[in-house]
């Protein structure tokens, strides 16, 4: 089988964004008088969308819709001020993306990060022509991952079938998305979840370096 497309998650897969996530949400929490969290604590909260992240960042007894919305709006505004203050691609990712492009394999980003931030982060972290498409959370168009609808919408744009596509991510959310969409699932061990979490979720492979992905594609899985 010849693969035509690789879909990447963003946070914890292509780029390490935990510093900016921590800074923006903690600033919103501080403004509202709540305790702050460490980067290690945020590792366990990310992956399911920004609103859920803000919900988990609040004390359980403070998670009313109004308070969640206050943290949600403020943290997004702070994040948008400088979305890549601490963010950087993981080692080997820029070279991987160049090689995939040379091999005529399309690459795309599918993330539960709000679409405006997804566009801003990818634009700042990578050259303009790196990805064929970037999809952040677009609730007016499709449900967020792990619902497969966003993946299928993306593949229609890229003219690729699920079985011609590898879905690469660092969380159980990405594995579940790949399996629901009938794509090949590859987990990465350098992100925000332990390798055991990805294996338990059903990832077909879990890789330790970006270069491992090229080997898998060349093996044709």
mmCIF file of N, CA and C in Angstrom, residues 10-150:
data_model
loop_
_atom_site.group_PDB
_atom_site.id
_atom_site.type_symbol
_atom_site.label_atom_id
_atom_site.label_comp_id
_atom_site.label_asym_id
_atom_site.label_seq_id
_atom_site.Cartn_x
_atom_site.Cartn_y
_atom_site.Cartn_z
ATOM 1 N N UNK A 10 -1.199 18.238 16.778
ATOM 2 C CA UNK A 10 -0.298 19.388 16.914
ATOM 3 C C UNK A 10 0.452 19.383 18.247
ATOM 4 N N UNK A 11 -0.250 19.668 19.335
ATOM 5 C CA UNK A 11 0.384 19.784 20.655
ATOM 6 C C UNK A 11 0.898 18.426 21.125
ATOM 7 N N UNK A 12 2.172 18.357 21.459
ATOM 8 C CA UNK A 12 2.740 17.111 21.941
ATOM 9 C C UNK A 12 3.149 16.154 20.852
ATOM 10 N N UNK A 13 2.899 16.520 19.602
ATOM 11 C CA UNK A 13 3.261 15.672 18.464
ATOM 12 C C UNK A 13 4.234 16.392 17.547
ATOM 13 N N UNK A 14 3.821 17.529 17.018
ATOM 14 C CA UNK A 14 4.701 18.340 16.173
ATOM 15 C C UNK A 14 5.469 19.371 16.987
ATOM 16 N N UNK A 15 4.793 19.974 17.937
ATOM 17 C CA UNK A 15 5.397 21.055 18.723
ATOM 18 C C UNK A 15 5.131 20.853 20.209
ATOM 19 N N UNK A 16 6.075 21.307 21.012
ATOM 20 C CA UNK A 16 5.908 21.305 22.460
ATOM 21 C C UNK A 16 5.315 22.652 22.862
ATOM 22 N N UNK A 17 4.049 22.654 23.185
ATOM 23 C CA UNK A 17 3.314 23.884 23.481
ATOM 24 C C UNK A 17 2.972 24.040 24.958
ATOM 25 N N UNK A 18 3.429 23.112 25.785
ATOM 26 C CA UNK A 18 2.946 23.097 27.165
ATOM 27 C C UNK A 18 3.309 24.375 27.916
ATOM 28 N N UNK A 19 4.422 25.009 27.570
ATOM 29 C CA UNK A 19 4.800 26.251 28.237
ATOM 30 C C UNK A 19 3.806 27.364 27.988
ATOM 31 N N UNK A 20 3.360 27.496 26.735
ATOM 32 C CA UNK A 20 2.388 28.543 26.411
ATOM 33 C C UNK A 20 1.000 28.215 26.945
ATOM 34 N N UNK A 21 0.637 26.937 26.920
ATOM 35 C CA UNK A 21 -0.644 26.535 27.505
ATOM 36 C C UNK A 21 -0.662 26.857 28.996
ATOM 37 N N UNK A 22 0.402 26.478 29.678
ATOM 38 C CA UNK A 22 0.502 26.726 31.116
ATOM 39 C C UNK A 22 0.429 28.215 31.429
ATOM 40 N N UNK A 23 1.185 29.010 30.682
ATOM 41 C CA UNK A 23 1.230 30.449 30.947
ATOM 42 C C UNK A 23 -0.129 31.107 30.745
ATOM 43 N N UNK A 24 -0.824 30.759 29.673
ATOM 44 C CA UNK A 24 -2.086 31.434 29.363
ATOM 45 C C UNK A 24 -3.201 31.033 30.321
ATOM 46 N N UNK A 25 -3.316 29.743 30.619
ATOM 47 C CA UNK A 25 -4.384 29.314 31.529
ATOM 48 C C UNK A 25 -4.084 29.772 32.956
ATOM 49 N N UNK A 26 -2.836 29.673 33.370
ATOM 50 C CA UNK A 26 -2.493 30.134 34.721
ATOM 51 C C UNK A 26 -2.737 31.630 34.898
ATOM 52 N N UNK A 27 -2.486 32.398 33.863
ATOM 53 C CA UNK A 27 -2.738 33.838 33.955
ATOM 54 C C UNK A 27 -4.225 34.109 34.151
ATOM 55 N N UNK A 28 -5.056 33.365 33.413
ATOM 56 C CA UNK A 28 -6.505 33.523 33.569
ATOM 57 C C UNK A 28 -6.960 33.073 34.956
ATOM 58 N N UNK A 29 -6.394 31.975 35.441
ATOM 59 C CA UNK A 29 -6.733 31.506 36.786
ATOM 60 C C UNK A 29 -6.333 32.529 37.840
ATOM 61 N N UNK A 30 -5.133 33.072 37.692
ATOM 62 C CA UNK A 30 -4.641 34.063 38.653
ATOM 63 C C UNK A 30 -5.532 35.299 38.689
ATOM 64 N N UNK A 31 -5.954 35.755 37.513
ATOM 65 C CA UNK A 31 -6.836 36.924 37.434
ATOM 66 C C UNK A 31 -8.130 36.720 38.215
ATOM 67 N N UNK A 32 -8.552 35.454 38.281
ATOM 68 C CA UNK A 32 -9.828 35.139 38.926
ATOM 69 C C UNK A 32 -9.664 34.553 40.331
ATOM 70 N N UNK A 33 -8.435 34.591 40.845
ATOM 71 C CA UNK A 33 -8.212 34.197 42.229
ATOM 72 C C UNK A 33 -8.074 32.715 42.487
ATOM 73 N N UNK A 34 -7.772 31.942 41.442
ATOM 74 C CA UNK A 34 -7.642 30.495 41.609
ATOM 75 C C UNK A 34 -6.181 30.062 41.687
ATOM 76 N N UNK A 35 -5.960 28.883 42.263
ATOM 77 C CA UNK A 35 -4.616 28.319 42.346
ATOM 78 C C UNK A 35 -4.107 27.952 40.959
ATOM 79 N N UNK A 36 -2.791 27.992 40.802
ATOM 80 C CA UNK A 36 -2.165 27.703 39.514
ATOM 81 C C UNK A 36 -1.704 26.249 39.461
ATOM 82 N N UNK A 37 -1.376 25.801 38.238
ATOM 83 C CA UNK A 37 -0.934 24.422 38.026
ATOM 84 C C UNK A 37 0.446 24.395 37.389
ATOM 85 N N UNK A 38 1.146 23.298 37.601
ATOM 86 C CA UNK A 38 2.458 23.094 36.984
ATOM 87 C C UNK A 38 2.296 22.552 35.569
ATOM 88 N N UNK A 39 3.369 22.592 34.800
ATOM 89 C CA UNK A 39 3.337 22.003 33.461
ATOM 90 C C UNK A 39 2.998 20.520 33.535
ATOM 91 N N UNK A 40 3.548 19.818 34.509
ATOM 92 C CA UNK A 40 3.265 18.388 34.641
ATOM 93 C C UNK A 40 1.776 18.135 34.854
ATOM 94 N N UNK A 41 1.123 19.006 35.595
ATOM 95 C CA UNK A 41 -0.318 18.847 35.806
ATOM 96 C C UNK A 41 -1.089 19.106 34.517
ATOM 97 N N UNK A 42 -0.646 20.075 33.732
ATOM 98 C CA UNK A 42 -1.342 20.361 32.473
ATOM 99 C C UNK A 42 -1.180 19.235 31.457
ATOM 100 N N UNK A 43 -0.087 18.482 31.540
ATOM 101 C CA UNK A 43 0.074 17.339 30.633
ATOM 102 C C UNK A 43 -1.139 16.420 30.674
ATOM 103 N N UNK A 44 -1.707 16.246 31.861
ATOM 104 C CA UNK A 44 -2.824 15.309 32.016
ATOM 105 C C UNK A 44 -4.163 15.913 31.602
ATOM 106 N N UNK A 45 -4.205 17.222 31.392
ATOM 107 C CA UNK A 45 -5.466 17.900 31.084
ATOM 108 C C UNK A 45 -5.680 18.129 29.593
ATOM 109 N N UNK A 46 -4.599 18.145 28.819
ATOM 110 C CA UNK A 46 -4.714 18.521 27.411
ATOM 111 C C UNK A 46 -5.167 17.343 26.555
ATOM 112 N N UNK A 47 -5.659 17.674 25.356
ATOM 113 C CA UNK A 47 -5.997 16.651 24.377
ATOM 114 C C UNK A 47 -7.457 16.602 23.991
ATOM 115 N N UNK A 48 -8.320 17.087 24.881
ATOM 116 C CA UNK A 48 -9.758 16.956 24.651
ATOM 117 C C UNK A 48 -10.433 18.278 24.298
ATOM 118 N N UNK A 49 -9.654 19.288 24.029
ATOM 119 C CA UNK A 49 -10.228 20.580 23.678
ATOM 120 C C UNK A 49 -10.002 21.619 24.764
ATOM 121 N N UNK A 50 -10.033 22.902 24.349
ATOM 122 C CA UNK A 50 -9.668 23.991 25.260
ATOM 123 C C UNK A 50 -10.681 24.194 26.373
ATOM 124 N N UNK A 51 -11.948 24.014 26.076
ATOM 125 C CA UNK A 51 -12.968 24.226 27.110
ATOM 126 C C UNK A 51 -12.861 23.163 28.202
ATOM 127 N N UNK A 52 -12.606 21.932 27.809
ATOM 128 C CA UNK A 52 -12.433 20.893 28.829
ATOM 129 C C UNK A 52 -11.165 21.156 29.637
ATOM 130 N N UNK A 53 -10.111 21.627 28.983
ATOM 131 C CA UNK A 53 -8.883 21.985 29.692
ATOM 132 C C UNK A 53 -9.175 23.024 30.772
ATOM 133 N N UNK A 54 -9.920 24.055 30.402
ATOM 134 C CA UNK A 54 -10.248 25.109 31.367
ATOM 135 C C UNK A 54 -11.133 24.574 32.493
ATOM 136 N N UNK A 55 -12.014 23.654 32.163
ATOM 137 C CA UNK A 55 -12.851 23.033 33.191
ATOM 138 C C UNK A 55 -12.000 22.277 34.202
ATOM 139 N N UNK A 56 -11.072 21.464 33.696
ATOM 140 C CA UNK A 56 -10.222 20.666 34.580
ATOM 141 C C UNK A 56 -9.275 21.529 35.403
ATOM 142 N N UNK A 57 -8.917 22.697 34.880
ATOM 143 C CA UNK A 57 -8.003 23.587 35.604
ATOM 144 C C UNK A 57 -8.663 24.230 36.819
ATOM 145 N N UNK A 58 -9.977 24.292 36.813
ATOM 146 C CA UNK A 58 -10.707 24.872 37.943
ATOM 147 C C UNK A 58 -10.929 23.840 39.046
ATOM 148 N N UNK A 59 -11.028 24.272 40.297
ATOM 149 C CA UNK A 59 -11.431 23.346 41.360
ATOM 150 C C UNK A 59 -12.804 22.751 41.042
ATOM 151 N N UNK A 60 -13.029 21.521 41.439
ATOM 152 C CA UNK A 60 -14.280 20.837 41.086
ATOM 153 C C UNK A 60 -15.512 21.632 41.499
ATOM 154 N N UNK A 61 -15.448 22.260 42.654
ATOM 155 C CA UNK A 61 -16.615 22.987 43.157
ATOM 156 C C UNK A 61 -16.805 24.338 42.470
ATOM 157 N N UNK A 62 -15.891 24.706 41.571
ATOM 158 C CA UNK A 62 -15.954 26.006 40.899
ATOM 159 C C UNK A 62 -16.244 25.880 39.401
ATOM 160 N N UNK A 63 -16.688 24.715 38.961
ATOM 161 C CA UNK A 63 -16.809 24.459 37.525
ATOM 162 C C UNK A 63 -18.198 24.775 36.967
ATOM 163 N N UNK A 64 -18.757 25.878 37.363
ATOM 164 C CA UNK A 64 -20.022 26.304 36.769
ATOM 165 C C UNK A 64 -19.766 26.765 35.339
ATOM 166 N N UNK A 65 -20.813 26.774 34.531
ATOM 167 C CA UNK A 65 -20.674 27.194 33.131
ATOM 168 C C UNK A 65 -20.115 28.610 33.040
ATOM 169 N N UNK A 66 -20.570 29.475 33.928
ATOM 170 C CA UNK A 66 -20.125 30.871 33.902
ATOM 171 C C UNK A 66 -18.632 30.987 34.204
ATOM 172 N N UNK A 67 -18.159 30.243 35.200
ATOM 173 C CA UNK A 67 -16.752 30.334 35.571
ATOM 174 C C UNK A 67 -15.854 29.681 34.529
ATOM 175 N N UNK A 68 -16.303 28.565 33.986
ATOM 176 C CA UNK A 68 -15.534 27.929 32.910
ATOM 177 C C UNK A 68 -15.404 28.884 31.734
ATOM 178 N N UNK A 69 -16.498 29.547 31.392
ATOM 179 C CA UNK A 69 -16.477 30.466 30.252
ATOM 180 C C UNK A 69 -15.536 31.637 30.504
ATOM 181 N N UNK A 70 -15.466 32.097 31.741
ATOM 182 C CA UNK A 70 -14.569 33.205 32.073
ATOM 183 C C UNK A 70 -13.109 32.806 31.879
ATOM 184 N N UNK A 71 -12.741 31.626 32.341
ATOM 185 C CA UNK A 71 -11.368 31.146 32.178
ATOM 186 C C UNK A 71 -11.093 30.832 30.715
ATOM 187 N N UNK A 72 -12.066 30.255 30.047
ATOM 188 C CA UNK A 72 -11.933 29.917 28.628
ATOM 189 C C UNK A 72 -11.628 31.165 27.806
ATOM 190 N N UNK A 73 -12.450 32.192 27.942
ATOM 191 C CA UNK A 73 -12.265 33.398 27.143
ATOM 192 C C UNK A 73 -10.985 34.135 27.462
ATOM 193 N N UNK A 74 -10.675 34.264 28.747
ATOM 194 C CA UNK A 74 -9.469 34.998 29.141
ATOM 195 C C UNK A 74 -8.205 34.272 28.707
ATOM 196 N N UNK A 75 -8.166 32.959 28.889
ATOM 197 C CA UNK A 75 -6.957 32.205 28.532
ATOM 198 C C UNK A 75 -6.716 32.204 27.031
ATOM 199 N N UNK A 76 -7.782 32.118 26.244
ATOM 200 C CA UNK A 76 -7.624 32.192 24.787
ATOM 201 C C UNK A 76 -7.078 33.550 24.369
ATOM 202 N N UNK A 77 -7.578 34.599 24.987
ATOM 203 C CA UNK A 77 -7.098 35.947 24.656
ATOM 204 C C UNK A 77 -5.624 36.098 25.005
ATOM 205 N N UNK A 78 -5.221 35.588 26.154
ATOM 206 C CA UNK A 78 -3.814 35.664 26.546
ATOM 207 C C UNK A 78 -2.944 34.835 25.606
ATOM 208 N N UNK A 79 -3.418 33.661 25.257
ATOM 209 C CA UNK A 79 -2.667 32.785 24.352
ATOM 210 C C UNK A 79 -2.471 33.466 23.000
ATOM 211 N N UNK A 80 -3.507 34.101 22.505
ATOM 212 C CA UNK A 80 -3.444 34.734 21.185
ATOM 213 C C UNK A 80 -2.470 35.910 21.144
ATOM 214 N N UNK A 81 -2.169 36.505 22.288
ATOM 215 C CA UNK A 81 -1.235 37.637 22.314
ATOM 216 C C UNK A 81 0.152 37.234 21.828
ATOM 217 N N UNK A 82 0.568 36.034 22.173
ATOM 218 C CA UNK A 82 1.881 35.526 21.758
ATOM 219 C C UNK A 82 1.841 34.002 21.814
ATOM 220 N N UNK A 83 1.322 33.360 20.763
ATOM 221 C CA UNK A 83 1.064 31.918 20.824
ATOM 222 C C UNK A 83 2.300 31.030 20.808
ATOM 223 N N UNK A 84 3.463 31.584 20.506
ATOM 224 C CA UNK A 84 4.667 30.743 20.453
ATOM 225 C C UNK A 84 5.804 31.336 21.286
ATOM 226 N N UNK A 85 5.471 31.925 22.411
ATOM 227 C CA UNK A 85 6.510 32.487 23.281
ATOM 228 C C UNK A 85 7.471 31.408 23.760
ATOM 229 N N UNK A 86 6.938 30.236 24.076
ATOM 230 C CA UNK A 86 7.759 29.129 24.571
ATOM 231 C C UNK A 86 7.699 27.898 23.667
ATOM 232 N N UNK A 87 6.909 27.960 22.618
ATOM 233 C CA UNK A 87 6.658 26.796 21.762
ATOM 234 C C UNK A 87 7.772 26.581 20.754
ATOM 235 N N UNK A 88 8.092 25.317 20.517
ATOM 236 C CA UNK A 88 9.088 24.975 19.494
ATOM 237 C C UNK A 88 8.791 23.580 18.957
ATOM 238 N N UNK A 89 9.148 23.326 17.688
ATOM 239 C CA UNK A 89 8.987 21.976 17.144
ATOM 240 C C UNK A 89 9.886 20.989 17.885
ATOM 241 N N UNK A 90 9.431 19.767 17.977
ATOM 242 C CA UNK A 90 10.277 18.728 18.548
ATOM 243 C C UNK A 90 11.452 18.439 17.617
ATOM 244 N N UNK A 91 12.539 18.005 18.200
ATOM 245 C CA UNK A 91 13.743 17.703 17.433
ATOM 246 C C UNK A 91 13.438 16.658 16.359
ATOM 247 N N UNK A 92 13.826 16.959 15.144
ATOM 248 C CA UNK A 92 13.630 16.048 14.027
ATOM 249 C C UNK A 92 12.350 16.260 13.248
ATOM 250 N N UNK A 93 11.403 17.019 13.793
ATOM 251 C CA UNK A 93 10.128 17.239 13.105
ATOM 252 C C UNK A 93 10.292 18.075 11.837
ATOM 253 N N UNK A 94 11.000 19.208 11.862
ATOM 254 C CA UNK A 94 11.150 19.973 10.614
ATOM 255 C C UNK A 94 11.762 19.145 9.488
ATOM 256 N N UNK A 95 12.768 18.346 9.811
ATOM 257 C CA UNK A 95 13.410 17.512 8.792
ATOM 258 C C UNK A 95 12.451 16.440 8.277
ATOM 259 N N UNK A 96 11.663 15.868 9.173
ATOM 260 C CA UNK A 96 10.671 14.875 8.765
ATOM 261 C C UNK A 96 9.680 15.466 7.777
ATOM 262 N N UNK A 97 9.182 16.651 8.065
ATOM 263 C CA UNK A 97 8.185 17.280 7.197
ATOM 264 C C UNK A 97 8.760 17.603 5.824
ATOM 265 N N UNK A 98 10.009 18.028 5.783
ATOM 266 C CA UNK A 98 10.670 18.293 4.499
ATOM 267 C C UNK A 98 10.782 17.007 3.694
ATOM 268 N N UNK A 99 11.175 15.928 4.342
ATOM 269 C CA UNK A 99 11.345 14.653 3.644
ATOM 270 C C UNK A 99 10.019 14.129 3.112
ATOM 271 N N UNK A 100 8.964 14.225 3.902
ATOM 272 C CA UNK A 100 7.652 13.782 3.435
ATOM 273 C C UNK A 100 7.212 14.580 2.215
ATOM 274 N N UNK A 101 7.473 15.862 2.227
ATOM 275 C CA UNK A 101 7.123 16.702 1.075
ATOM 276 C C UNK A 101 7.902 16.268 -0.160
ATOM 277 N N UNK A 102 9.175 15.963 0.016
ATOM 278 C CA UNK A 102 10.000 15.502 -1.099
ATOM 279 C C UNK A 102 9.483 14.184 -1.665
ATOM 280 N N UNK A 103 8.894 13.365 -0.817
ATOM 281 C CA UNK A 103 8.356 12.077 -1.241
ATOM 282 C C UNK A 103 6.928 12.194 -1.783
ATOM 283 N N UNK A 104 6.435 13.416 -1.903
ATOM 284 C CA UNK A 104 5.093 13.689 -2.436
ATOM 285 C C UNK A 104 3.991 13.127 -1.535
ATOM 286 N N UNK A 105 4.270 13.052 -0.251
ATOM 287 C CA UNK A 105 3.265 12.628 0.716
ATOM 288 C C UNK A 105 2.669 13.879 1.364
ATOM 289 N N UNK A 106 1.364 14.029 1.249
ATOM 290 C CA UNK A 106 0.711 15.206 1.813
ATOM 291 C C UNK A 106 0.709 15.132 3.340
ATOM 292 N N UNK A 107 0.865 16.284 3.969
ATOM 293 C CA UNK A 107 0.786 16.354 5.425
ATOM 294 C C UNK A 107 -0.276 17.363 5.836
ATOM 295 N N UNK A 108 -0.927 17.063 6.945
ATOM 296 C CA UNK A 108 -1.980 17.937 7.457
ATOM 297 C C UNK A 108 -1.956 17.901 8.977
ATOM 298 N N UNK A 109 -2.601 18.884 9.579
ATOM 299 C CA UNK A 109 -2.713 18.970 11.034
ATOM 300 C C UNK A 109 -4.185 18.898 11.414
ATOM 301 N N UNK A 110 -4.485 18.056 12.402
ATOM 302 C CA UNK A 110 -5.835 17.981 12.957
ATOM 303 C C UNK A 110 -5.714 18.011 14.481
ATOM 304 N N UNK A 111 -6.220 19.062 15.083
ATOM 305 C CA UNK A 111 -6.049 19.278 16.515
ATOM 306 C C UNK A 111 -7.343 19.746 17.152
ATOM 307 N N UNK A 112 -7.485 19.474 18.444
ATOM 308 C CA UNK A 112 -8.622 19.999 19.195
ATOM 309 C C UNK A 112 -8.372 21.404 19.737
ATOM 310 N N UNK A 113 -7.217 21.971 19.440
ATOM 311 C CA UNK A 113 -6.955 23.366 19.793
ATOM 312 C C UNK A 113 -7.890 24.259 18.971
ATOM 313 N N UNK A 114 -8.444 25.322 19.546
ATOM 314 C CA UNK A 114 -9.298 26.219 18.755
ATOM 315 C C UNK A 114 -8.636 26.602 17.434
ATOM 316 N N UNK A 115 -9.418 26.660 16.372
ATOM 317 C CA UNK A 115 -8.861 26.803 15.030
ATOM 318 C C UNK A 115 -7.988 28.042 14.878
ATOM 319 N N UNK A 116 -8.393 29.152 15.470
ATOM 320 C CA UNK A 116 -7.595 30.373 15.330
ATOM 321 C C UNK A 116 -6.201 30.190 15.914
ATOM 322 N N UNK A 117 -6.105 29.496 17.036
ATOM 323 C CA UNK A 117 -4.803 29.245 17.644
ATOM 324 C C UNK A 117 -4.016 28.203 16.864
ATOM 325 N N UNK A 118 -4.701 27.194 16.346
ATOM 326 C CA UNK A 118 -4.020 26.182 15.533
ATOM 327 C C UNK A 118 -3.367 26.823 14.315
ATOM 328 N N UNK A 119 -4.092 27.723 13.668
ATOM 329 C CA UNK A 119 -3.541 28.412 12.503
ATOM 330 C C UNK A 119 -2.353 29.287 12.903
ATOM 331 N N UNK A 120 -2.473 29.981 14.035
ATOM 332 C CA UNK A 120 -1.405 30.881 14.479
ATOM 333 C C UNK A 120 -0.147 30.113 14.854
ATOM 334 N N UNK A 121 -0.299 29.012 15.563
ATOM 335 C CA UNK A 121 0.862 28.239 16.004
ATOM 336 C C UNK A 121 1.579 27.602 14.823
ATOM 337 N N UNK A 122 0.833 26.979 13.919
ATOM 338 C CA UNK A 122 1.488 26.339 12.774
ATOM 339 C C UNK A 122 2.148 27.379 11.874
ATOM 340 N N UNK A 123 1.515 28.525 11.706
ATOM 341 C CA UNK A 123 2.100 29.575 10.862
ATOM 342 C C UNK A 123 3.395 30.112 11.448
ATOM 343 N N UNK A 124 3.468 30.190 12.768
ATOM 344 C CA UNK A 124 4.665 30.716 13.420
ATOM 345 C C UNK A 124 5.774 29.680 13.527
ATOM 346 N N UNK A 125 5.408 28.410 13.630
ATOM 347 C CA UNK A 125 6.398 27.361 13.892
ATOM 348 C C UNK A 125 6.969 26.724 12.632
ATOM 349 N N UNK A 126 6.247 26.833 11.492
ATOM 350 C CA UNK A 126 6.663 26.136 10.279
ATOM 351 C C UNK A 126 6.543 27.046 9.053
ATOM 352 N N UNK A 127 7.304 26.753 7.993
ATOM 353 C CA UNK A 127 7.173 27.524 6.750
ATOM 354 C C UNK A 127 5.750 27.468 6.200
ATOM 355 N N UNK A 128 5.385 28.476 5.455
ATOM 356 C CA UNK A 128 3.993 28.656 5.025
ATOM 357 C C UNK A 128 3.447 27.497 4.203
ATOM 358 N N UNK A 129 4.285 26.845 3.415
ATOM 359 C CA UNK A 129 3.788 25.799 2.516
ATOM 360 C C UNK A 129 3.982 24.397 3.077
ATOM 361 N N UNK A 130 4.176 24.276 4.374
ATOM 362 C CA UNK A 130 4.476 22.964 4.962
ATOM 363 C C UNK A 130 3.301 22.002 4.858
ATOM 364 N N UNK A 131 2.107 22.440 5.235
ATOM 365 C CA UNK A 131 0.956 21.545 5.340
ATOM 366 C C UNK A 131 -0.067 21.814 4.241
ATOM 367 N N UNK A 132 -0.683 20.746 3.778
ATOM 368 C CA UNK A 132 -1.757 20.892 2.796
ATOM 369 C C UNK A 132 -3.014 21.459 3.432
ATOM 370 N N UNK A 133 -3.195 21.214 4.725
ATOM 371 C CA UNK A 133 -4.359 21.746 5.440
ATOM 372 C C UNK A 133 -4.082 21.731 6.933
ATOM 373 N N UNK A 134 -4.690 22.673 7.638
ATOM 374 C CA UNK A 134 -4.622 22.726 9.102
ATOM 375 C C UNK A 134 -6.047 22.883 9.618
ATOM 376 N N UNK A 135 -6.503 21.911 10.392
ATOM 377 C CA UNK A 135 -7.845 21.956 10.974
ATOM 378 C C UNK A 135 -7.728 22.015 12.495
ATOM 379 N N UNK A 136 -8.205 23.108 13.073
ATOM 380 C CA UNK A 136 -8.385 23.166 14.509
ATOM 381 C C UNK A 136 -9.825 22.851 14.851
ATOM 382 N N UNK A 137 -10.180 23.042 16.110
ATOM 383 C CA UNK A 137 -11.558 22.783 16.516
ATOM 384 C C UNK A 137 -12.484 23.786 15.835
ATOM 385 N N UNK A 138 -13.494 23.253 15.135
ATOM 386 C CA UNK A 138 -14.481 24.074 14.433
ATOM 387 C C UNK A 138 -15.869 23.543 14.784
ATOM 388 N N UNK A 139 -16.386 23.898 15.930
ATOM 389 C CA UNK A 139 -17.638 23.291 16.394
ATOM 390 C C UNK A 139 -18.820 23.523 15.468
ATOM 391 N N UNK A 140 -18.759 24.566 14.655
ATOM 392 C CA UNK A 140 -19.859 24.823 13.726
ATOM 393 C C UNK A 140 -19.813 23.895 12.517
ATOM 394 N N UNK A 141 -18.695 23.191 12.303
ATOM 395 C CA UNK A 141 -18.544 22.314 11.146
ATOM 396 C C UNK A 141 -18.557 20.836 11.496
ATOM 397 N N UNK A 142 -17.887 20.462 12.593
ATOM 398 C CA UNK A 142 -17.801 19.045 12.961
ATOM 399 C C UNK A 142 -17.414 18.921 14.434
ATOM 400 N N UNK A 143 -17.760 17.785 15.058
ATOM 401 C CA UNK A 143 -17.359 17.566 16.455
ATOM 402 C C UNK A 143 -15.842 17.431 16.564
ATOM 403 N N UNK A 144 -15.316 17.675 17.735
ATOM 404 C CA UNK A 144 -13.872 17.540 17.934
ATOM 405 C C UNK A 144 -13.480 16.060 18.012
ATOM 406 N N UNK A 145 -12.197 15.811 17.868
ATOM 407 C CA UNK A 145 -11.677 14.456 18.047
ATOM 408 C C UNK A 145 -12.091 13.930 19.432
ATOM 409 N N UNK A 146 -12.396 12.634 19.558
ATOM 410 C CA UNK A 146 -12.126 11.537 18.626
ATOM 411 C C UNK A 146 -13.217 11.238 17.609
ATOM 412 N N UNK A 147 -14.249 12.065 17.515
ATOM 413 C CA UNK A 147 -15.226 11.861 16.447
ATOM 414 C C UNK A 147 -14.499 11.873 15.103
ATOM 415 N N UNK A 148 -14.783 10.920 14.205
ATOM 416 C CA UNK A 148 -14.044 10.834 12.945
ATOM 417 C C UNK A 148 -14.460 11.843 11.887
ATOM 418 N N UNK A 149 -15.504 12.617 12.141
ATOM 419 C CA UNK A 149 -16.016 13.524 11.116
ATOM 420 C C UNK A 149 -14.996 14.516 10.609
ATOM 421 N N UNK A 150 -14.200 15.079 11.505
ATOM 422 C CA UNK A 150 -13.192 16.053 11.079
ATOM 423 C C UNK A 150 -12.112 15.394 10.231
#
